[in-house]
Amino acid sequence: MWWKGIILIWVIGVTNFTVMDRVEAYSEELPTKYNADIRHKSYEEVLIFELGPKIMNVLKKEYDNYLFGGAHIIPMRKSDSFPQQEFILEGRVTKQDSSSDIVRITFKASTNGYKVSDFHVIQNVNI
């Protein structure tokens, strides 16, 4: 079942790549900002997908019935390289009573992949 998600992400990446001008996409020059942004966003999507079970385990400890969305990565250090050694994943948790929390989960790289090093709610939003 997990492989369907990988295939979906791959299809989205291929679609984004083929929409670009082929000359620009295959040029030997340094990648344009547009190409770098697409590549960075694709890495981010794959990383968030792969960390899904760890994210859900952390959120299960704090919330009973919730939806998680709007996830994005905030790097700890200014760097264009991927993967990062340490980063913050920020997203919105919508609870059953329709109130929302903005949460941040800090991940650090280890020999067994990424591990959660910190979790906190940064903002409570009532809808």
Short mmCIF file of C-alpha atoms in Angstrom, two decimals, residues 4 19 25 36 45 61 64 88 97 108:
data_model
loop_
_atom_site.label_atom_id
_atom_site.label_comp_id
_atom_site.label_asym_id
_atom_site.label_seq_id
_atom_site.Cartn_x
_atom_site.Cartn_y
_atom_site.Cartn_z
CA LYS A 4 1.13 3.67 -4.19
CA VAL A 19 5.78 20.70 -18.29
CA ALA A 25 15.31 21.30 -18.11
CA ALA A 36 15.75 24.45 -7.93
CA GLU A 45 7.00 16.25 -0.31
CA LYS A 61 0.12 11.40 22.10
CA ASP A 64 -7.48 12.08 20.14
CA ILE A 88 11.36 21.71 11.81
CA ASP A 97 -14.36 20.82 17.88
CA LYS A 108 17.23 15.28 13.79
#
